[in-house]
Short mmCIF file of C-alpha atoms (C1' of nucleotides) in Angstrom, two decimals:
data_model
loop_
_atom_site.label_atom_id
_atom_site.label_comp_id
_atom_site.label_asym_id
_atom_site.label_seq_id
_atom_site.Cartn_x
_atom_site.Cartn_y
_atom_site.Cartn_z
CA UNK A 1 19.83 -26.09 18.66
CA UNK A 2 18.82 -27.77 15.11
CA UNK A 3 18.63 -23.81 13.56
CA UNK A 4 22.06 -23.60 11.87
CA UNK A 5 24.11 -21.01 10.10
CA UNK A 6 22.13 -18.65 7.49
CA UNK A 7 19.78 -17.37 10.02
CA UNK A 8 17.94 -15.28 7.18
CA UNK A 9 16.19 -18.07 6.18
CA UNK A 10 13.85 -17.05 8.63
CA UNK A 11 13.29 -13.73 7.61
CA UNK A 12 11.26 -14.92 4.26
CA UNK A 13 8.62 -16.56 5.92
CA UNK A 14 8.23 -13.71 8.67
CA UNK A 15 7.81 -11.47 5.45
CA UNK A 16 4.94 -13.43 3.83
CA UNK A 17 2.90 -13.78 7.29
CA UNK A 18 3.43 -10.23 8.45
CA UNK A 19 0.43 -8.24 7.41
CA UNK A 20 -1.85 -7.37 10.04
CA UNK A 21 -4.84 -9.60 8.76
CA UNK A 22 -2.79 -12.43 6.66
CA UNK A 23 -2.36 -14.95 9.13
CA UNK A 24 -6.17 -14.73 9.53
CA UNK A 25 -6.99 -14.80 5.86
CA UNK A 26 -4.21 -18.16 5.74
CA UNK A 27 -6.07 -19.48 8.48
CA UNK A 28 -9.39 -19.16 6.81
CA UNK A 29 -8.48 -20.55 3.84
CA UNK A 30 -6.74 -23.01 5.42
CA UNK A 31 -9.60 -24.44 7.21
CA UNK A 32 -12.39 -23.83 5.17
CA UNK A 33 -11.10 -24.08 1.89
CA UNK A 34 -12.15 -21.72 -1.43
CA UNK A 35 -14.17 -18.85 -0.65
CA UNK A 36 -15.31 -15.74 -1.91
CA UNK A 37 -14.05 -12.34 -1.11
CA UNK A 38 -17.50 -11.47 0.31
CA UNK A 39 -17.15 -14.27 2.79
CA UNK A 40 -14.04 -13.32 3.84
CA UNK A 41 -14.71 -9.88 4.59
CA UNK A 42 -17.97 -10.88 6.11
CA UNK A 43 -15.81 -13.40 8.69
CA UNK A 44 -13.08 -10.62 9.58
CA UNK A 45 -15.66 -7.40 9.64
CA UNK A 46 -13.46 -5.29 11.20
CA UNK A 47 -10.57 -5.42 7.79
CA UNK A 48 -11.94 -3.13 4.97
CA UNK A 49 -12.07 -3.75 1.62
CA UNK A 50 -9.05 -2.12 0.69
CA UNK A 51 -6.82 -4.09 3.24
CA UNK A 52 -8.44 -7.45 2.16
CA UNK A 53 -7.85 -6.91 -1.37
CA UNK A 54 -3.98 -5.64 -0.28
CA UNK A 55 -3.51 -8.42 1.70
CA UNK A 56 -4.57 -11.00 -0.86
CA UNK A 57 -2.99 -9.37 -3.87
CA UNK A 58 0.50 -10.12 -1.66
CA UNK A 59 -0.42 -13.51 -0.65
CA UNK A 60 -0.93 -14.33 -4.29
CA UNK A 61 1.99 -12.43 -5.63
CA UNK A 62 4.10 -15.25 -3.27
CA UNK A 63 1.84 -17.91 -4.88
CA UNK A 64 0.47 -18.65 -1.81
CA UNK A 65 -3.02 -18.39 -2.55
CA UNK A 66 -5.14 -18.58 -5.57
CA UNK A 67 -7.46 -16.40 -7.06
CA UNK A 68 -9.67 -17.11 -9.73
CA UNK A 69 -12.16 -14.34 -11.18
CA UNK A 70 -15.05 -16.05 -13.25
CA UNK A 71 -16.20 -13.70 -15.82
CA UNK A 72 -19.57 -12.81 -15.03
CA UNK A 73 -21.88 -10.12 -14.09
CA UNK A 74 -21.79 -9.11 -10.59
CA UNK A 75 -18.28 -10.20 -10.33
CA UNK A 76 -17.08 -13.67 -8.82
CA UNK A 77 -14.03 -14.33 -7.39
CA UNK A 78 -12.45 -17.41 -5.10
CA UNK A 79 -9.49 -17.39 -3.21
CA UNK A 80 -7.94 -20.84 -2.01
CA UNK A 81 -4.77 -21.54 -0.62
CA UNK A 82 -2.37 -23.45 -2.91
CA UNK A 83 -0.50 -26.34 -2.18
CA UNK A 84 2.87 -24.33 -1.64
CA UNK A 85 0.71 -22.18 0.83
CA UNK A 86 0.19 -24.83 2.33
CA UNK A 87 3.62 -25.40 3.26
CA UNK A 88 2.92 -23.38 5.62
CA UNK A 89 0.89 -24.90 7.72
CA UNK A 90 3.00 -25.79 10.85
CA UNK A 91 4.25 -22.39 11.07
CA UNK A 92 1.29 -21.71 11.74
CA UNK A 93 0.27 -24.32 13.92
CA UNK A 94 3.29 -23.61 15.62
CA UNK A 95 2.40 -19.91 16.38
CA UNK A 96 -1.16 -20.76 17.24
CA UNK A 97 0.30 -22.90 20.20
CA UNK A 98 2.56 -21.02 21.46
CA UNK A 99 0.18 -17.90 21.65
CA UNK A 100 -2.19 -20.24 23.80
CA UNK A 101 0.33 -20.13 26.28
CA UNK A 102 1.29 -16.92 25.53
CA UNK A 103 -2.21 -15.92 26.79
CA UNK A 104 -1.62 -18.12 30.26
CA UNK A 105 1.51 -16.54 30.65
CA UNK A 106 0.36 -12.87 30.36
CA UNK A 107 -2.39 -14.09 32.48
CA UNK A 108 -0.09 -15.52 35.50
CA UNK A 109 2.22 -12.37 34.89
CA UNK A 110 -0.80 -10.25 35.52
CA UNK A 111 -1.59 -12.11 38.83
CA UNK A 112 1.79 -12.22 39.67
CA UNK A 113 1.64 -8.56 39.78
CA UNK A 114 -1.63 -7.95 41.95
CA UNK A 115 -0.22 -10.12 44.97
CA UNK B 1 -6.49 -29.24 9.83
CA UNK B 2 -5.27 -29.45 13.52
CA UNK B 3 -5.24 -25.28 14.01
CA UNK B 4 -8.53 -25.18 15.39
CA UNK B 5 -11.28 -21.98 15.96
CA UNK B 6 -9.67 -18.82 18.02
CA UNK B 7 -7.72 -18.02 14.52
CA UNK B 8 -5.80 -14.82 16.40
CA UNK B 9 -4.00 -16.89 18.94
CA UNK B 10 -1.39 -16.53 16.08
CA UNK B 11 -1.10 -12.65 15.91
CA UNK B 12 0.24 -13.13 19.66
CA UNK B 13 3.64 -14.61 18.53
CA UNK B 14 3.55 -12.66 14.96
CA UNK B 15 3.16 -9.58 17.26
CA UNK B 16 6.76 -10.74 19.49
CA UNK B 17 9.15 -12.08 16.14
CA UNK B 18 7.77 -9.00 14.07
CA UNK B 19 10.79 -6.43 13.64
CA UNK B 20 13.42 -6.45 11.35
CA UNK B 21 15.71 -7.77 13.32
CA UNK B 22 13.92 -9.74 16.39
CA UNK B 23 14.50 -13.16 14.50
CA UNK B 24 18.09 -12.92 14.51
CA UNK B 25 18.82 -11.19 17.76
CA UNK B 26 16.64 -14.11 19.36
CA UNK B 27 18.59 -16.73 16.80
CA UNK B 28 21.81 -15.52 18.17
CA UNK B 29 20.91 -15.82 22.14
CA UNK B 30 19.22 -18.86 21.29
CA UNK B 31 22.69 -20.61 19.44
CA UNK B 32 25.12 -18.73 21.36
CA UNK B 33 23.49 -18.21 24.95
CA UNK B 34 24.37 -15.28 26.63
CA UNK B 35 25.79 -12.45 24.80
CA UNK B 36 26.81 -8.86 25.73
CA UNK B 37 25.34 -5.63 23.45
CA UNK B 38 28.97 -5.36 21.67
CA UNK B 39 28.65 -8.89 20.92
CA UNK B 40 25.08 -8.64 19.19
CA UNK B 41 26.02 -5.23 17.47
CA UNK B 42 29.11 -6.51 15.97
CA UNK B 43 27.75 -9.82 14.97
CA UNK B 44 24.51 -7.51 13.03
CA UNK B 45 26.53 -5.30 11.87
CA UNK B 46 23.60 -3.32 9.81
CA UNK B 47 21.38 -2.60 12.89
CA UNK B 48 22.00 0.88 14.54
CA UNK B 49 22.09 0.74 18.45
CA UNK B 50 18.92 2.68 18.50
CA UNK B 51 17.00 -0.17 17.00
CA UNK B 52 19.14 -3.42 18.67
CA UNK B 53 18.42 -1.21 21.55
CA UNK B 54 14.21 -0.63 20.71
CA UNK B 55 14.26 -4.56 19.81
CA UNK B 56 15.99 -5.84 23.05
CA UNK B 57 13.82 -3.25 25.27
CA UNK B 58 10.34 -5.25 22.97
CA UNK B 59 11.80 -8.55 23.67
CA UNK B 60 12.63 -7.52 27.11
CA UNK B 61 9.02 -6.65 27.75
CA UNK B 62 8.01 -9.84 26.44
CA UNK B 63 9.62 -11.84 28.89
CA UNK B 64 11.51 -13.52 26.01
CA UNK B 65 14.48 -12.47 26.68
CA UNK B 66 16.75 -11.04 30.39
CA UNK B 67 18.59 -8.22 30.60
CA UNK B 68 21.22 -8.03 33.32
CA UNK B 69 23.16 -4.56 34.07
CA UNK B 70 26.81 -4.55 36.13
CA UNK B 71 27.41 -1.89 37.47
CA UNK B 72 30.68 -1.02 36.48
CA UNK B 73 32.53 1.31 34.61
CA UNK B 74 32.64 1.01 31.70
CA UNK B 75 28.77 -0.42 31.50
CA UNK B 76 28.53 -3.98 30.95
CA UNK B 77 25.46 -5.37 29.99
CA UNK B 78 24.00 -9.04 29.14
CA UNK B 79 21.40 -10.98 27.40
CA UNK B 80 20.31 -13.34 27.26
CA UNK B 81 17.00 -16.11 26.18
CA UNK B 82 14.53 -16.76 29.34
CA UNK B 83 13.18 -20.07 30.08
CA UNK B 84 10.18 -19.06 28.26
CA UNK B 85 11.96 -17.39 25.36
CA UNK B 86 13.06 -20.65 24.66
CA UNK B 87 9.32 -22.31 23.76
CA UNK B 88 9.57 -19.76 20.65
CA UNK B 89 12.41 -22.35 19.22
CA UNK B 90 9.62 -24.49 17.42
CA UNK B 91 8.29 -21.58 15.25
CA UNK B 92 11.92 -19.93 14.71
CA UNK B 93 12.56 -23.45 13.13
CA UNK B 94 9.39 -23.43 11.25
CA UNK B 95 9.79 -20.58 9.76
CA UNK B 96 13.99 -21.11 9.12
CA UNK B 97 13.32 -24.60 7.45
CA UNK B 98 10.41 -23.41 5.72
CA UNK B 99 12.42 -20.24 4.32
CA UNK B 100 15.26 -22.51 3.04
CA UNK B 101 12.51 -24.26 0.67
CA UNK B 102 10.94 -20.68 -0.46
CA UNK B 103 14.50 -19.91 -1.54
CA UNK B 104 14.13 -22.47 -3.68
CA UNK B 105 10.88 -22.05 -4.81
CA UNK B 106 11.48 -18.60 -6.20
CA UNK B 107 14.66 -19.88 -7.77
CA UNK B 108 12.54 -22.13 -9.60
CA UNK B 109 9.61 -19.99 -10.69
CA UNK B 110 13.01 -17.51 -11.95
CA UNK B 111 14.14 -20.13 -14.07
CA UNK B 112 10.48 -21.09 -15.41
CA UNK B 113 9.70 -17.12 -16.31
CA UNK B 114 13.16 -17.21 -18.27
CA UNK B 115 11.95 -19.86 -20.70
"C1'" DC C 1 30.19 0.63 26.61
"C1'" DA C 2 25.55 1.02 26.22
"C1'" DG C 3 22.58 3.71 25.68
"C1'" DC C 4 19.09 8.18 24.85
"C1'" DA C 5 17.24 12.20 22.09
"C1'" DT C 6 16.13 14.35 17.88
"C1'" DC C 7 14.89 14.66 13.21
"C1'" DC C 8 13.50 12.60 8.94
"C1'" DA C 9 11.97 9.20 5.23
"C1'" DT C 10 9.22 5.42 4.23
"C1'" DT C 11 5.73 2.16 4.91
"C1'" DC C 12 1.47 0.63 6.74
"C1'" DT C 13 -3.23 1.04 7.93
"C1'" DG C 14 -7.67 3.15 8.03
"C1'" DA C 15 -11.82 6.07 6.52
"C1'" DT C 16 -14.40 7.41 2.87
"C1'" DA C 17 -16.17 7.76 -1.71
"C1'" DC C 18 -16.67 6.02 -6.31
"C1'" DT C 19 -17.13 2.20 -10.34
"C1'" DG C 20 -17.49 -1.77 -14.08
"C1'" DC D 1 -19.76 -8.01 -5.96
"C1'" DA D 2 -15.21 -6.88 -5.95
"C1'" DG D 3 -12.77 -3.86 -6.37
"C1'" DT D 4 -9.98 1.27 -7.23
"C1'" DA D 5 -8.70 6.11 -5.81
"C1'" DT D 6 -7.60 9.60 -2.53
"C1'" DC D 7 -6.32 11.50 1.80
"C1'" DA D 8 -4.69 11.28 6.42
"C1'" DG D 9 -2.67 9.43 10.54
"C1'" DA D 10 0.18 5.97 12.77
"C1'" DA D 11 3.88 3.02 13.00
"C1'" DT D 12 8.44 1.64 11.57
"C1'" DG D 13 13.13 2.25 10.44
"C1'" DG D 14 17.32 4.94 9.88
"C1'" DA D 15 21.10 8.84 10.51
"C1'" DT D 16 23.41 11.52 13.58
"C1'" DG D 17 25.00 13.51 17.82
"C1'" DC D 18 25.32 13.51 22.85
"C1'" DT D 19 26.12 11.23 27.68
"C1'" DG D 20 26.97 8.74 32.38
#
DNA sequence: CAGCATCCATTCTGATACTG
DNA sequence: CAGTATCAGAATGGATGCTG
């Protein structure tokens, strides 16, 4: 094991990614750099507005992402991950692997079961 | 980037280290191997049995981690991390090295707001 | 010892409608 | 466009008491 002692360390980073749509937003951001709030929503249809703006309003309060609001008529504003957020980037990596194989194991587990 | 298109492979292991406690109980099996219910409940002392109990019983379910029962009076009963409990190690690690920098972080944005 | 059952408080999420 | 406000239901967590 290389996880030592204060194992409450871990509990800070489960709290920022825990949100039922934040890993996606991260993700997003992550990969496709600044976008709008608009695009967002229109890339994850099923969140509505009120979760997206929840969501990002805690994201940002952990200065994880970035939102700037240019003053202008309709409204404009662009979220973008900053470099702190992007610290965590192989935590995420890390969960997107393992649930591939998550998804083969369920998969044999299922089979398993219908021998 | 290397986290490539399906972006919800990640809510898969969010879904198994989500709960208050999972992270430690699975930080525990994983540094101290097996380890009876006493043994976890007196080591968290905070948790109530009913939720190490609802937490073991998720994890259980998971496949992450074995449950063995003796029968014997009084009950005895084990856990302890599966094979495949073990590939979560990675992201626990992540996420416990990342924390210990977030700690930090906020300490410093603290000290910036106070001058 | 290792639970289960019950009740309760809080938080989270969603649906819908309205606004600068 | 990018929100806010309100209401309702679901999920989560906790306190307490009982049991094989």
């Amino acid at each position: 094991m290389t996880i030592e002692p204060e194992l409450c360390r871990v509990e800070d980073a489960l709290g920022i990614l825990v949100g039922k749509w934040k890993p996606i937003i991260l993700l997003l951001l992550l990969k496709n750099g600044t976008q709008r709030f608009s695009e967002l929503k229109r890339k994850v249809p099923e969140i509505t507005q009120k979760m997206l703006t929840k969501q990002l309003r805690e994201l940002e309060d952990e200065d994880i992402i970035e939102r700037v609001v240019y003053p202008q008529v309709p409204p404009k504003v662009e979220y973008s991950i900053t470099e702190y957020g992007k610290s965590l980037e192989p935590i995420l990596a890390a969960m997107h692997e393992w649930g591939t194989k998550h998804t083969l194991h369920k998969q044999q587990k299922l089979e398993q079961e219908s021998m």
